[in-house]
Structures are given as structure tokens and as C-alpha cells.
Coordinates of C-alpha atoms in Angstrom, one line a residue:
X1 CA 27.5 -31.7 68.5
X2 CA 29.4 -34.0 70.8
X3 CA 25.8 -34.8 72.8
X4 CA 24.6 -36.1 69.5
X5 CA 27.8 -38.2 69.1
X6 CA 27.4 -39.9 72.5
X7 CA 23.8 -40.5 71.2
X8 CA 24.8 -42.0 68.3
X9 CA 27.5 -44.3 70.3
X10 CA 25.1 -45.5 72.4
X11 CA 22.3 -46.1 70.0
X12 CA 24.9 -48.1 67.9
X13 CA 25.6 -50.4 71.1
X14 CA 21.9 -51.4 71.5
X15 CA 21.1 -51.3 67.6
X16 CA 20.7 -54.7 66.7
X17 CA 18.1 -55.3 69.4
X18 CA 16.3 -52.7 68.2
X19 CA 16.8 -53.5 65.2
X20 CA 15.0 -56.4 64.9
X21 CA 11.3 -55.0 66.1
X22 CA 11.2 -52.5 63.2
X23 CA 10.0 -51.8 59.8
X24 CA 12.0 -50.4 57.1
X25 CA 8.7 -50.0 55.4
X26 CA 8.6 -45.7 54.5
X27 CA 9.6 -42.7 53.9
X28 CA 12.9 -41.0 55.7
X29 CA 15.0 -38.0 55.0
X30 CA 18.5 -37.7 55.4
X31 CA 19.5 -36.0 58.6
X32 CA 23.5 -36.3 59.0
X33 CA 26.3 -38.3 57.5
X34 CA 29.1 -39.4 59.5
X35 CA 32.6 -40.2 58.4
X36 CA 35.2 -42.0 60.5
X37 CA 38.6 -42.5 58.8
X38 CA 40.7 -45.9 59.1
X39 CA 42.4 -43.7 61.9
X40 CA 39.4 -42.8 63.8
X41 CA 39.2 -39.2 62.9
X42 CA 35.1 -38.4 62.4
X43 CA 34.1 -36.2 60.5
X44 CA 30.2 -35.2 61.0
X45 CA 28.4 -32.8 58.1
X46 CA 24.1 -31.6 59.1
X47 CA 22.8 -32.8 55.4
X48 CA 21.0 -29.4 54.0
X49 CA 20.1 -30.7 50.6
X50 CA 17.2 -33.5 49.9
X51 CA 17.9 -36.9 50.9
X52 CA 15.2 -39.1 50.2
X53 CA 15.2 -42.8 50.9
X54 CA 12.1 -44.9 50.2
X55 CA 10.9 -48.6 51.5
X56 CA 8.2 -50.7 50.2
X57 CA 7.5 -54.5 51.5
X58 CA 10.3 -55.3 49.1
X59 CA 10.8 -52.5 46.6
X60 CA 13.0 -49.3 47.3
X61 CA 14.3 -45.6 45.7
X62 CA 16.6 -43.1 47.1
X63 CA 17.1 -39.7 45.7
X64 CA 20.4 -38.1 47.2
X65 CA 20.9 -34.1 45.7
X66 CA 24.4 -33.5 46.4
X67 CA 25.5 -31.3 49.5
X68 CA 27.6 -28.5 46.5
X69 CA 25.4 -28.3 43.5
X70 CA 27.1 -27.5 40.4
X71 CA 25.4 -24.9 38.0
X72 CA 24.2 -26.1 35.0
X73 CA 26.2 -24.0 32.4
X74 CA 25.7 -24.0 28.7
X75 CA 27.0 -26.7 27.0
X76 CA 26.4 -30.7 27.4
X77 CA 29.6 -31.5 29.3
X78 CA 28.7 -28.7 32.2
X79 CA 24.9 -30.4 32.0
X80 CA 26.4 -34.2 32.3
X81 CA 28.7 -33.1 35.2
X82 CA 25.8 -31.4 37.5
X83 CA 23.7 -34.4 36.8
X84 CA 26.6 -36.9 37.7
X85 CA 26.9 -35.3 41.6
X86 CA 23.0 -36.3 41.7
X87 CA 22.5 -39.6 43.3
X88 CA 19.4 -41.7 42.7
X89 CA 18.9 -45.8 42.4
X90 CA 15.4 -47.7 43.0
X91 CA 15.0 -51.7 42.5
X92 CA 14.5 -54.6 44.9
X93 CA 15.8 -54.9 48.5
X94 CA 16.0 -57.8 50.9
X95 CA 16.7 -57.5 54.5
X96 CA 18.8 -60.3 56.4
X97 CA 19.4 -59.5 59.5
X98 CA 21.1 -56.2 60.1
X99 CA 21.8 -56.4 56.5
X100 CA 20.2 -54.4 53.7
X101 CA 20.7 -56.0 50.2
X102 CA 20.2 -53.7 47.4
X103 CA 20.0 -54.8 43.9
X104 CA 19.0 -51.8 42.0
X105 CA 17.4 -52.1 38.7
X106 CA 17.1 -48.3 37.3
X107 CA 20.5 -45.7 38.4
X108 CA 21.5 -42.7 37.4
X109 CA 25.2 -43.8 37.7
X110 CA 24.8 -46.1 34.5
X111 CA 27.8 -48.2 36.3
X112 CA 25.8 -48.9 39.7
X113 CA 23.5 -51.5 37.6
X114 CA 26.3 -54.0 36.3
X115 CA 26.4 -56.9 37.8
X116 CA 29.9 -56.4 39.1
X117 CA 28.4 -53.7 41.3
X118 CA 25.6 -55.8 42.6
X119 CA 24.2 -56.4 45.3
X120 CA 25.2 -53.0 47.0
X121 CA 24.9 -54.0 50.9
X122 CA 24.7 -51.6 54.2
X123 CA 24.3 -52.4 57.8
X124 CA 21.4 -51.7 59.9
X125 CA 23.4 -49.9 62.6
X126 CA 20.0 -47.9 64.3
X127 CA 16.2 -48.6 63.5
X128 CA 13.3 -47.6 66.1
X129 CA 10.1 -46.4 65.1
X130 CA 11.8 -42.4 64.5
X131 CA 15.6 -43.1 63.1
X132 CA 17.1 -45.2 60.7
X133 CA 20.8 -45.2 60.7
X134 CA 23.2 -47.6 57.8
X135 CA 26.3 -48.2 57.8
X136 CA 29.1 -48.9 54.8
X137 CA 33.1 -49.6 55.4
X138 CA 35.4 -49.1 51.9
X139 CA 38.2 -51.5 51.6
X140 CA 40.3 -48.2 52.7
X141 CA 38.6 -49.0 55.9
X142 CA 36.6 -45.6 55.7
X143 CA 32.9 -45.8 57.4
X144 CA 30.4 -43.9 56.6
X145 CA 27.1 -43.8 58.8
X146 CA 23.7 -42.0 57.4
X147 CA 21.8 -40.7 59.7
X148 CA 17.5 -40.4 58.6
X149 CA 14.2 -39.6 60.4
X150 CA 11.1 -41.2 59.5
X151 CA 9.1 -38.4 57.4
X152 CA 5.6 -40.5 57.4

């Protein structure tokens, strides 16, 4: 575990270089997600569940199924709440730099299309030909890092 920390710390250093040379263009699966409190303590979960994030030339989709599913259950309140923990958004992306700009069109979150909650952008903190890593801070100052391989 702590190797592939010093991994990621390095690839981070040297990210925007590579950066730069690659496609987002594909498929990639969510490996690992990485959270580092505004006082530095990192917190690193193996993602076990699908986590599907898809590029086109200017088109994109990402299907997250949460890490804790809930069970269905029997009546319409238990059914909304296990479809609320699943995550999925597609619509138009540009790319500026290290910059990903998400506008999404269609969400399962009804909320994640107003216009108050776009555009959604992430940092391009890794991107070589194998690993695509993003980054987000919260105004709490939280970070949160995803970590994907290339499934293509």
C-alpha cells in the first residue's frame, strides 16, 4: 500500500507533462479512490464495485455503483434510496489544459443538471497511455483523487 502511495506522489509531480501527450479518448474502470483531509490525513479504499468512465472526441458517461449497495426493499422510498447511492451523468466535456469541464446533460441526481451545478470541473492530475488519475478539492479543503486503468 504505501509503494503505491509513493507511485502516486511521484506520478502527480510529473503529471502535467504527461499529461499533455494523451488522449482521454476511451474506456477506464475505476481502480482506487483517494481521500486526503484539509489536515493531510489520506484515506485510500481498492474500488470493488463498477466504476465506469467513458470518453468520446467530445462526448462523455460515467456509471459509478456505489462501494455499500443498499437492498432494494419493498416499498418506493427503500427503491428511491438504493437508486440515489448510484451515480451516473453523460453530456459534453471540454478539456483545457489539465482541466476537465463537464457539463452533463442527462443525471441521475436530478440536481447535477441545474445550471447552478454546471460546469462540474476536475483536474487531470495523471494521464499516460495505461492510468488516468482526476482530481477534485471541496471548499472544506477535502481532495479526492480517482484512480482508473484504461480497459480498451
Amino acid at each position: 500500500m504505501r509503494r503505491a502511495i509513493v507511485v502516486l506522489v511521484v506520478l502527480l509531480a510529473v503529471s502535467p507533462t504527461l499529461a499533455a501527450a494523451q488522449s482521454l479518448k476511451g474506456v477506464w474502470r475505476g481502480t482506487t479512490q483517494v481521500t486526503i483531509s484539509e489536515t493531510g490525513e489520506t484515506e485510500v479504499v481498492e474500488v470493488t464495485r463498477p466504476r465506469i468512465l467513458i470518453y468520446t472526441d467530445a462526448y462523455f458517461s460515467w456509471a459509478f455503483e456505489p462501494e455499500e449497495p443498499r437492498p432494494l426493499g419493498d416499498s418506493d422510498a427503500e427503491v428511491a434510496a438504493a437508486a440515489r447511492a448510484y451515480n451516473s451523468s453523460a453530456g459534453t466535456y471540454i478539456r483545457d489544459g489539465v482541466n476537465i469541464i463537464y457539463n452533463r446533460r442527462v443525471a441521475t441526481n436530478p440536481n447535477a443538471r441545474l445550471p447552478a451545478a454546471q460546469p462540474l470541473v476536475r483536474q487531470i492530475r495523471v494521464l499516460t497511455a495505461t492510468t488516468l488519475v482526476t482530481q477534485v478539492t471541496n471548499p472544506d479543503g477535502v481532495t479526492v483523487l480517482l484512480v482508473y486503468d484504461r480497459v480498451e
